[in-house]
Tab-separated table of N, CA and C in Angstrom:
chain	number	residue	atom	x	y	z
L	1	MET	N	-21.722	3.147	18.994
L	1	MET	CA	-20.247	3.305	18.987
L	1	MET	C	-19.676	2.626	17.776
L	2	THR	N	-18.785	3.306	17.030
L	2	THR	CA	-18.172	2.732	15.941
L	2	THR	C	-16.874	2.061	16.299
L	3	LEU	N	-16.782	0.795	15.724
L	3	LEU	CA	-15.541	0.057	16.015
L	3	LEU	C	-14.342	0.815	15.386
L	4	GLN	N	-13.268	0.854	16.115
L	4	GLN	CA	-12.026	1.498	15.575
L	4	GLN	C	-10.845	0.602	15.835
L	5	LYS	N	-9.839	0.629	14.916
L	5	LYS	CA	-8.619	-0.089	15.129
L	5	LYS	C	-7.469	0.788	15.007
L	6	ASN	N	-6.335	0.398	15.697
L	6	ASN	CA	-5.091	1.168	15.472
L	6	ASN	C	-4.605	0.871	14.063
L	7	VAL	N	-3.921	1.850	13.501
L	7	VAL	CA	-3.395	1.784	12.140
L	7	VAL	C	-2.392	0.567	12.044
L	8	SER	N	-1.521	0.461	13.055
L	8	SER	CA	-0.476	-0.536	12.977
L	8	SER	C	-1.015	-2.005	12.965
L	9	PHE	N	-2.282	-2.231	13.410
L	9	PHE	CA	-2.824	-3.548	13.401
L	9	PHE	C	-2.765	-4.167	12.054
L	10	SER	N	-3.037	-3.365	11.054
L	10	SER	CA	-3.224	-3.898	9.710
L	10	SER	C	-1.951	-3.767	8.830
L	11	ASN	N	-0.885	-3.269	9.316
L	11	ASN	CA	0.352	-3.184	8.515
L	11	ASN	C	0.780	-4.525	8.000
L	12	ALA	N	1.429	-4.566	6.811
L	12	ALA	CA	1.897	-5.741	6.232
L	12	ALA	C	3.261	-5.511	5.625
L	13	ILE	N	4.182	-6.487	5.760
L	13	ILE	CA	5.562	-6.389	5.207
L	13	ILE	C	5.941	-7.716	4.604
L	14	THR	N	6.489	-7.689	3.455
L	14	THR	CA	6.980	-8.950	2.817
L	14	THR	C	8.379	-8.646	2.225
L	15	THR	N	9.239	-9.590	2.266
L	15	THR	CA	10.594	-9.416	1.758
L	15	THR	C	10.905	-10.595	0.789
L	16	MET	N	11.520	-10.276	-0.297
L	16	MET	CA	11.846	-11.314	-1.288
L	16	MET	C	13.071	-10.925	-2.141
L	17	ILE	N	13.671	-11.900	-2.765
L	17	ILE	CA	14.855	-11.685	-3.603
L	17	ILE	C	14.286	-11.655	-5.092
L	18	MET	N	14.800	-10.769	-5.902
L	18	MET	CA	14.383	-10.732	-7.287
L	18	MET	C	15.161	-11.702	-8.109
L	19	HIS	N	14.485	-12.501	-8.886
L	19	HIS	CA	15.118	-13.562	-9.778
L	19	HIS	C	14.942	-13.167	-11.206
L	20	PRO	N	15.676	-13.912	-12.073
L	20	PRO	CA	15.558	-13.631	-13.541
L	20	PRO	C	14.120	-13.714	-14.050
L	21	MET	N	13.269	-14.607	-13.480
L	21	MET	CA	11.940	-14.680	-13.923
L	21	MET	C	11.134	-13.361	-13.705
L	22	HIS	N	11.631	-12.486	-12.921
L	22	HIS	CA	10.977	-11.233	-12.630
L	22	HIS	C	11.460	-10.089	-13.517
L	23	ALA	N	12.453	-10.393	-14.372
L	23	ALA	CA	13.156	-9.275	-15.022
L	23	ALA	C	13.119	-9.457	-16.616
L	24	ASN	N	13.598	-8.340	-17.211
L	24	ASN	CA	13.769	-8.344	-18.723
L	24	ASN	C	15.213	-8.853	-18.966
L	25	ALA	N	15.581	-8.843	-20.262
L	25	ALA	CA	16.833	-9.452	-20.628
L	25	ALA	C	18.076	-8.674	-20.109
L	26	GLN	N	17.850	-7.406	-19.740
L	26	GLN	CA	18.911	-6.599	-19.198
L	26	GLN	C	19.086	-6.686	-17.690
L	27	GLY	N	18.231	-7.543	-17.126
L	27	GLY	CA	18.256	-7.745	-15.613
L	27	GLY	C	17.486	-6.746	-14.730
L	28	SER	N	16.760	-5.881	-15.408
L	28	SER	CA	15.869	-4.997	-14.609
L	28	SER	C	14.516	-5.615	-14.341
L	29	VAL	N	14.108	-5.508	-13.107
L	29	VAL	CA	12.803	-6.164	-12.744
L	29	VAL	C	11.648	-5.358	-13.405
L	30	HIS	N	10.733	-6.052	-14.011
L	30	HIS	CA	9.568	-5.425	-14.689
L	30	HIS	C	8.775	-4.636	-13.645
L	31	GLY	N	8.339	-3.412	-14.053
L	31	GLY	CA	7.471	-2.599	-13.193
L	31	GLY	C	6.205	-3.414	-12.810
L	32	GLY	N	5.651	-4.098	-13.761
L	32	GLY	CA	4.420	-4.846	-13.452
L	32	GLY	C	4.603	-5.882	-12.407
L	33	GLU	N	5.803	-6.524	-12.361
L	33	GLU	CA	6.075	-7.484	-11.264
L	33	GLU	C	6.046	-6.822	-9.910
L	34	LEU	N	6.651	-5.626	-9.850
L	34	LEU	CA	6.714	-4.833	-8.602
L	34	LEU	C	5.310	-4.370	-8.215
L	35	MET	N	4.555	-3.914	-9.196
L	35	MET	CA	3.150	-3.507	-8.906
L	35	MET	C	2.271	-4.655	-8.413
L	36	LYS	N	2.523	-5.850	-8.901
L	36	LYS	CA	1.802	-6.974	-8.442
L	36	LYS	C	2.106	-7.271	-6.987
L	37	ILE	N	3.345	-7.181	-6.618
L	37	ILE	CA	3.757	-7.403	-5.192
L	37	ILE	C	3.132	-6.321	-4.308
L	38	MET	N	3.169	-5.033	-4.774
L	38	MET	CA	2.533	-4.003	-4.076
L	38	MET	C	0.983	-4.196	-3.889
L	39	ASP	N	0.320	-4.594	-4.954
L	39	ASP	CA	-1.114	-4.904	-4.872
L	39	ASP	C	-1.430	-6.039	-3.913
L	40	ASN	N	-0.591	-7.090	-3.882
L	40	ASN	CA	-0.792	-8.149	-2.929
L	40	ASN	C	-0.643	-7.648	-1.493
L	41	VAL	N	0.352	-6.837	-1.211
L	41	VAL	CA	0.539	-6.311	0.168
L	41	VAL	C	-0.560	-5.399	0.539
L	42	ALA	N	-1.100	-4.583	-0.430
L	42	ALA	CA	-2.226	-3.660	-0.137
L	42	ALA	C	-3.442	-4.513	0.185
L	43	GLY	N	-3.603	-5.594	-0.572
L	43	GLY	CA	-4.755	-6.523	-0.316
L	43	GLY	C	-4.663	-7.171	1.078
L	44	ILE	N	-3.437	-7.554	1.543
L	44	ILE	CA	-3.288	-8.103	2.823
L	44	ILE	C	-3.669	-7.098	3.918
L	45	VAL	N	-3.199	-5.808	3.723
L	45	VAL	CA	-3.512	-4.768	4.741
L	45	VAL	C	-5.071	-4.662	4.758
L	46	GLY	N	-5.709	-4.548	3.647
L	46	GLY	CA	-7.142	-4.414	3.537
L	46	GLY	C	-7.920	-5.623	4.163
L	47	PHE	N	-7.442	-6.779	3.899
L	47	PHE	CA	-8.008	-7.977	4.415
L	47	PHE	C	-7.905	-8.066	5.946
L	48	LYS	N	-6.704	-7.647	6.450
L	48	LYS	CA	-6.549	-7.652	7.860
L	48	LYS	C	-7.505	-6.624	8.530
L	49	HIS	N	-7.505	-5.448	7.908
L	49	HIS	CA	-8.338	-4.393	8.572
L	49	HIS	C	-9.873	-4.752	8.535
L	50	SER	N	-10.274	-5.382	7.440
L	50	SER	CA	-11.763	-5.708	7.323
L	50	SER	C	-12.092	-6.905	8.194
L	51	GLY	N	-11.076	-7.512	8.823
L	51	GLY	CA	-11.467	-8.625	9.705
L	51	GLY	C	-11.427	-9.993	9.009
L	52	GLY	N	-10.947	-10.038	7.771
L	52	GLY	CA	-10.935	-11.243	7.119
L	52	GLY	C	-12.267	-11.842	6.677
L	53	LYS	N	-13.214	-10.978	6.673
L	53	LYS	CA	-14.634	-11.348	6.231
L	53	LYS	C	-14.921	-10.694	4.952
L	54	GLY	N	-15.303	-11.562	3.921
L	54	GLY	CA	-15.649	-11.030	2.675
L	54	GLY	C	-14.361	-10.946	1.787
L	55	ASN	N	-14.374	-10.090	0.837
L	55	ASN	CA	-13.243	-9.940	-0.146
L	55	ASN	C	-12.714	-8.510	-0.202
L	56	VAL	N	-11.540	-8.315	-0.607
L	56	VAL	CA	-10.948	-6.974	-0.677
L	56	VAL	C	-10.450	-6.921	-2.091
L	57	VAL	N	-10.856	-5.827	-2.833
L	57	VAL	CA	-10.454	-5.658	-4.231
L	57	VAL	C	-9.873	-4.298	-4.457
L	58	THR	N	-8.944	-4.260	-5.412
L	58	THR	CA	-8.316	-2.924	-5.827
L	58	THR	C	-9.263	-2.135	-6.603
L	59	ALA	N	-9.508	-0.890	-6.129
L	59	ALA	CA	-10.393	0.055	-6.850
L	59	ALA	C	-9.635	1.099	-7.546
L	60	ARG	N	-8.434	1.455	-6.974
L	60	ARG	CA	-7.660	2.618	-7.559
L	60	ARG	C	-6.189	2.473	-7.157
L	61	VAL	N	-5.336	2.890	-8.020
L	61	VAL	CA	-3.916	2.993	-7.747
L	61	VAL	C	-3.523	4.462	-8.063
L	62	ASP	N	-3.008	5.225	-7.071
L	62	ASP	CA	-2.622	6.628	-7.299
L	62	ASP	C	-1.160	6.798	-7.182
L	63	GLU	N	-0.651	7.688	-8.047
L	63	GLU	CA	0.733	8.179	-7.903
L	63	GLU	C	1.724	7.111	-7.784
L	64	LEU	N	1.734	6.117	-8.665
L	64	LEU	CA	2.760	5.107	-8.703
L	64	LEU	C	4.045	5.804	-9.122
L	65	VAL	N	4.997	5.899	-8.298
L	65	VAL	CA	6.279	6.549	-8.618
L	65	VAL	C	7.395	5.556	-8.568
L	66	PHE	N	8.144	5.428	-9.748
L	66	PHE	CA	9.296	4.653	-9.809
L	66	PHE	C	10.490	5.501	-9.447
L	67	ILE	N	11.174	5.206	-8.405
L	67	ILE	CA	12.240	6.124	-7.897
L	67	ILE	C	13.609	5.507	-8.228
L	68	LYS	N	13.718	4.200	-8.065
L	68	LYS	CA	15.059	3.614	-8.242
L	68	LYS	C	14.833	2.209	-8.891
L	69	PRO	N	15.683	1.866	-9.880
L	69	PRO	CA	15.472	0.563	-10.534
L	69	PRO	C	15.829	-0.568	-9.552
L	70	VAL	N	15.109	-1.727	-9.870
L	70	VAL	CA	15.374	-2.925	-9.096
L	70	VAL	C	15.941	-3.933	-10.070
L	71	LYS	N	17.005	-4.546	-9.647
L	71	LYS	CA	17.754	-5.543	-10.474
L	71	LYS	C	17.683	-6.977	-9.930
L	72	VAL	N	17.923	-7.901	-10.878
L	72	VAL	CA	17.962	-9.313	-10.411
L	72	VAL	C	19.053	-9.430	-9.311
L	73	GLY	N	18.692	-10.134	-8.318
L	73	GLY	CA	19.649	-10.335	-7.127
L	73	GLY	C	19.352	-9.339	-5.984
L	74	ASP	N	18.638	-8.250	-6.270
L	74	ASP	CA	18.304	-7.307	-5.190
L	74	ASP	C	17.306	-7.902	-4.238
L	75	ILE	N	17.419	-7.549	-3.032
L	75	ILE	CA	16.369	-7.887	-1.976
L	75	ILE	C	15.390	-6.708	-1.936
L	76	ILE	N	14.126	-7.037	-2.010
L	76	ILE	CA	13.134	-5.965	-1.804
L	76	ILE	C	12.289	-6.226	-0.582
L	77	THR	N	11.865	-5.139	0.027
L	77	THR	CA	10.911	-5.227	1.175
L	77	THR	C	9.723	-4.360	0.829
L	78	CYS	N	8.555	-4.882	0.788
L	78	CYS	CA	7.373	-4.183	0.429
L	78	CYS	C	6.516	-3.894	1.789
L	79	VAL	N	6.265	-2.632	2.009
L	79	VAL	CA	5.585	-2.288	3.261
L	79	VAL	C	4.286	-1.591	2.916
L	80	GLY	N	3.191	-2.101	3.530
L	80	GLY	CA	1.921	-1.511	3.322
L	80	GLY	C	1.336	-0.986	4.692
L	81	GLN	N	0.775	0.245	4.589
L	81	GLN	CA	0.256	0.885	5.838
L	81	GLN	C	-1.039	1.609	5.477
L	82	LEU	N	-2.107	1.289	6.270
L	82	LEU	CA	-3.354	1.987	6.149
L	82	LEU	C	-3.162	3.434	6.522
L	83	THR	N	-3.743	4.332	5.625
L	83	THR	CA	-3.660	5.756	5.929
L	83	THR	C	-4.991	6.382	6.148
L	84	TYR	N	-6.050	5.893	5.559
L	84	TYR	CA	-7.374	6.482	5.730
L	84	TYR	C	-8.436	5.393	5.385
L	85	VAL	N	-9.592	5.604	5.996
L	85	VAL	CA	-10.686	4.631	5.867
L	85	VAL	C	-11.934	5.463	5.584
L	86	GLY	N	-12.665	5.074	4.513
L	86	GLY	CA	-14.019	5.657	4.276
L	86	GLY	C	-15.015	4.731	4.871
L	87	ASN	N	-16.155	4.536	4.206
L	87	ASN	CA	-17.142	3.591	4.731
L	87	ASN	C	-16.805	2.170	4.399
L	88	SER	N	-16.530	1.921	3.112
L	88	SER	CA	-16.150	0.524	2.713
L	88	SER	C	-14.733	0.550	2.044
L	89	SER	N	-14.148	1.666	1.825
L	89	SER	CA	-12.863	1.779	1.136
L	89	SER	C	-11.783	2.075	2.129
L	90	MET	N	-10.557	1.622	1.807
L	90	MET	CA	-9.359	1.746	2.609
L	90	MET	C	-8.224	2.363	1.713
L	91	GLN	N	-7.660	3.415	2.129
L	91	GLN	CA	-6.490	3.934	1.420
L	91	GLN	C	-5.179	3.411	2.021
L	92	ILE	N	-4.373	2.832	1.246
L	92	ILE	CA	-3.178	2.190	1.748
L	92	ILE	C	-1.941	2.635	1.060
L	93	MET	N	-0.918	3.129	1.830
L	93	MET	CA	0.303	3.597	1.288
L	93	MET	C	1.247	2.369	1.191
L	94	VAL	N	1.816	2.120	-0.004
L	94	VAL	CA	2.663	1.001	-0.198
L	94	VAL	C	4.035	1.435	-0.756
L	95	LYS	N	5.092	0.989	-0.181
L	95	LYS	CA	6.415	1.376	-0.590
L	95	LYS	C	7.198	0.074	-0.791
L	96	ILE	N	8.086	0.081	-1.843
L	96	ILE	CA	9.034	-0.978	-1.958
L	96	ILE	C	10.387	-0.373	-1.722
L	97	TYR	N	11.173	-1.100	-0.830
L	97	TYR	CA	12.492	-0.689	-0.538
L	97	TYR	C	13.423	-1.715	-1.204
L	98	VAL	N	14.524	-1.242	-1.725
L	98	VAL	CA	15.442	-2.163	-2.367
L	98	VAL	C	16.808	-2.025	-1.661
L	99	ARG	N	17.480	-3.296	-1.560
L	99	ARG	CA	18.783	-3.318	-0.994
L	99	ARG	C	19.653	-4.121	-1.867
L	100	ASP	N	20.817	-3.546	-2.198
L	100	ASP	CA	21.831	-4.223	-2.988
L	100	ASP	C	22.810	-4.772	-2.042
L	101	LEU	N	22.790	-6.121	-1.881
L	101	LEU	CA	23.689	-6.792	-0.968
L	101	LEU	C	25.148	-6.862	-1.303
L	102	THR	N	25.430	-6.579	-2.632
L	102	THR	CA	26.850	-6.664	-3.019
L	102	THR	C	27.687	-5.567	-2.424
L	103	ASN	N	27.059	-4.413	-2.063
L	103	ASN	CA	27.798	-3.314	-1.431
L	103	ASN	C	27.307	-2.949	-0.066
L	104	TYR	N	26.515	-3.826	0.556
L	104	TYR	CA	25.988	-3.576	1.904
L	104	TYR	C	25.261	-2.295	2.046
L	105	SER	N	24.550	-1.889	1.021
L	105	SER	CA	23.839	-0.568	1.097
L	105	SER	C	22.643	-0.617	2.020
L	106	GLU	N	22.283	0.528	2.486
L	106	GLU	CA	21.079	0.678	3.243
L	106	GLU	C	19.859	0.596	2.303
L	107	PRO	N	18.715	0.127	2.730
L	107	PRO	CA	17.590	0.088	1.841
L	107	PRO	C	17.180	1.490	1.374
L	108	GLU	N	16.789	1.576	0.078
L	108	GLU	CA	16.326	2.803	-0.537
L	108	GLU	C	14.979	2.596	-1.106
L	109	ILE	N	14.136	3.618	-1.081
L	109	ILE	CA	12.777	3.473	-1.685
L	109	ILE	C	12.936	3.351	-3.237
L	110	ALA	N	12.298	2.337	-3.764
L	110	ALA	CA	12.358	2.049	-5.172
L	110	ALA	C	11.009	2.490	-5.831
L	111	LEU	N	9.912	2.243	-5.139
L	111	LEU	CA	8.578	2.480	-5.605
L	111	LEU	C	7.735	3.024	-4.456
L	112	SER	N	6.724	3.856	-4.831
L	112	SER	CA	5.791	4.323	-3.791
L	112	SER	C	4.458	4.528	-4.450
L	113	SER	N	3.411	4.277	-3.734
L	113	SER	CA	2.033	4.426	-4.292
L	113	SER	C	0.981	4.414	-3.223
L	114	PHE	N	-0.189	4.827	-3.596
L	114	PHE	CA	-1.352	4.670	-2.764
L	114	PHE	C	-2.373	3.852	-3.459
L	115	PHE	N	-2.901	2.816	-2.747
L	115	PHE	CA	-3.847	1.911	-3.349
L	115	PHE	C	-5.140	2.205	-2.564
L	116	THR	N	-6.276	2.140	-3.303
L	116	THR	CA	-7.557	2.202	-2.649
L	116	THR	C	-8.155	0.812	-2.833
L	117	MET	N	-8.425	0.192	-1.676
L	117	MET	CA	-9.062	-1.117	-1.676
L	117	MET	C	-10.456	-1.001	-1.165
L	118	VAL	N	-11.371	-1.847	-1.673
L	118	VAL	CA	-12.772	-1.823	-1.215
L	118	VAL	C	-13.127	-3.212	-0.661
L	119	HIS	N	-13.792	-3.165	0.458
L	119	HIS	CA	-14.202	-4.378	1.125
L	119	HIS	C	-15.532	-4.757	0.571
L	120	LEU	N	-15.714	-6.047	0.082
L	120	LEU	CA	-16.980	-6.542	-0.473
L	120	LEU	C	-17.441	-7.757	0.338
L	121	LYS	N	-18.765	-7.812	0.497
L	121	LYS	CA	-19.422	-9.001	1.029
L	121	LYS	C	-20.456	-9.355	-0.021
L	122	ASP	N	-20.327	-10.591	-0.571
L	122	ASP	CA	-21.352	-11.038	-1.581
L	122	ASP	C	-21.341	-10.058	-2.732
L	123	GLY	N	-20.198	-9.492	-3.044
L	123	GLY	CA	-20.062	-8.578	-4.234
L	123	GLY	C	-20.561	-7.187	-4.011
L	124	ILE	N	-20.938	-6.866	-2.801
L	124	ILE	CA	-21.486	-5.570	-2.451
L	124	ILE	C	-20.581	-4.842	-1.476
L	125	PRO	N	-20.200	-3.542	-1.713
L	125	PRO	CA	-19.373	-2.817	-0.720
L	125	PRO	C	-19.920	-2.951	0.672
L	126	ALA	N	-19.035	-3.315	1.612
L	126	ALA	CA	-19.394	-3.449	2.991
L	126	ALA	C	-18.501	-2.617	3.910
L	127	SER	N	-19.069	-2.146	4.986
L	127	SER	CA	-18.298	-1.195	5.849
L	127	SER	C	-17.139	-1.943	6.517
L	128	VAL	N	-16.236	-1.050	6.885
L	128	VAL	CA	-14.995	-1.463	7.550
L	128	VAL	C	-14.872	-0.577	8.823
L	129	PRO	N	-14.020	-1.072	9.797
L	129	PRO	CA	-13.860	-0.287	11.003
L	129	PRO	C	-13.071	1.029	10.679
L	130	GLN	N	-13.278	2.042	11.442
L	130	GLN	CA	-12.564	3.240	11.329
L	130	GLN	C	-11.197	3.055	11.915
L	131	ILE	N	-10.254	3.976	11.696
L	131	ILE	CA	-8.926	3.845	12.291
L	131	ILE	C	-8.617	4.986	13.322
L	132	SER	N	-7.761	4.610	14.209
L	132	SER	CA	-7.295	5.611	15.179
L	132	SER	C	-5.846	5.847	15.035
L	133	PRO	N	-5.440	6.911	14.398
L	133	PRO	CA	-3.982	7.215	14.288
L	133	PRO	C	-3.407	7.450	15.699
L	134	VAL	N	-2.273	6.889	15.917
L	134	VAL	CA	-1.605	6.979	17.306
L	134	VAL	C	-0.417	7.939	17.180
L	135	THR	N	0.462	7.674	16.255
L	135	THR	CA	1.682	8.420	16.130
L	135	THR	C	1.453	9.729	15.330
L	136	LYS	N	2.430	10.660	15.420
L	136	LYS	CA	2.363	11.845	14.642
L	136	LYS	C	2.326	11.544	13.111
L	137	GLU	N	3.255	10.594	12.723
L	137	GLU	CA	3.270	10.188	11.295
L	137	GLU	C	1.932	9.649	10.846
L	138	GLU	N	1.314	8.785	11.672
L	138	GLU	CA	0.010	8.240	11.379
L	138	GLU	C	-1.054	9.378	11.161
L	139	GLU	N	-0.977	10.331	12.094
L	139	GLU	CA	-1.940	11.502	12.018
L	139	GLU	C	-1.705	12.304	10.699
L	140	GLU	N	-0.514	12.515	10.369
L	140	GLU	CA	-0.155	13.284	9.159
L	140	GLU	C	-0.641	12.515	7.890
L	141	LEU	N	-0.393	11.201	7.915
L	141	LEU	CA	-0.815	10.311	6.802
L	141	LEU	C	-2.354	10.246	6.711
L	142	TYR	N	-3.009	10.268	7.871
L	142	TYR	CA	-4.491	10.299	7.895
L	142	TYR	C	-5.053	11.540	7.277
L	143	ILE	N	-4.431	12.669	7.611
L	143	ILE	CA	-4.870	13.966	6.980
L	143	ILE	C	-4.614	13.936	5.475
L	144	LEU	N	-3.524	13.495	5.026
L	144	LEU	CA	-3.174	13.332	3.604
L	144	LEU	C	-4.175	12.384	2.986
L	145	GLY	N	-4.414	11.264	3.626
L	145	GLY	CA	-5.388	10.318	3.078
L	145	GLY	C	-6.774	10.801	2.927
L	146	GLU	N	-7.176	11.563	3.936
L	146	GLU	CA	-8.555	12.155	3.921
L	146	GLU	C	-8.651	13.172	2.766
L	147	ARG	N	-7.644	13.965	2.612
L	147	ARG	CA	-7.649	14.928	1.476
L	147	ARG	C	-7.696	14.203	0.114
L	148	LYS	N	-6.913	13.188	-0.015
L	148	LYS	CA	-6.864	12.428	-1.305
L	148	LYS	C	-8.252	11.757	-1.528
L	149	TYR	N	-8.801	11.209	-0.454
L	149	TYR	CA	-10.068	10.523	-0.536
L	149	TYR	C	-11.226	11.490	-1.023
L	150	LEU	N	-11.200	12.677	-0.426
L	150	LEU	CA	-12.271	13.635	-0.809
L	150	LEU	C	-12.009	14.158	-2.194
L	151	GLU	N	-10.756	14.452	-2.608
L	151	GLU	CA	-10.495	14.811	-3.941
L	151	GLU	C	-10.954	13.797	-4.975
L	152	ASN	N	-10.646	12.570	-4.741
L	152	ASN	CA	-11.056	11.485	-5.675
L	152	ASN	C	-12.570	11.315	-5.657
L	153	LYS	N	-13.172	11.452	-4.518
L	153	LYS	CA	-14.595	11.287	-4.409
L	153	LYS	C	-15.315	12.406	-5.214
L	154	ASN	N	-14.836	13.637	-5.035
L	154	ASN	CA	-15.372	14.748	-5.734
L	154	ASN	C	-15.141	14.675	-7.242
L	155	LYS	N	-14.023	14.145	-7.612
L	155	LYS	CA	-13.575	14.046	-9.031
L	155	LYS	C	-14.573	13.108	-9.755
L	156	PHE	N	-14.947	12.077	-9.140
L	156	PHE	CA	-15.748	11.002	-9.803
L	156	PHE	C	-17.221	11.059	-9.473
L	157	SER	N	-17.646	11.960	-8.683
L	157	SER	CA	-19.098	11.997	-8.342
L	157	SER	C	-19.856	12.966	-9.205
L	158	LYS	N	-19.110	13.653	-10.080
L	158	LYS	CA	-19.712	14.625	-11.028
L	158	LYS	C	-20.293	13.990	-12.254
């Protein structure tokens, strides 16, 4: 019997305010700063899913899409959700939502991406539990994740 976990078990969310140290001289937050936050959240999702044993490293970042600029003073919320699991790899959808508190706006998606994280033990890829999608959204993301996983695997196995 293969160990399985619910997708929601590994979800991770972090919220923070953007400061001048995150931005350029015009007050726009550097894309690299936002990517670092996304990578950290993806790592937390992978670490939680792998049971906190060994290490989790970034193997791939797909489709990083910048949708809305983030400015100094904005509140961001970064959300990571497991979408698909291979043997040792985990595909994680990560989104950053931005909220401008000066006009009480609703959060809007600022960035979106898929991260592939690999679980390592002693530097060698190690297996992770499979996932059990529960909701319709989780099932749809699982199908998308499986398709992306197979496309990438076929692309680089040649």
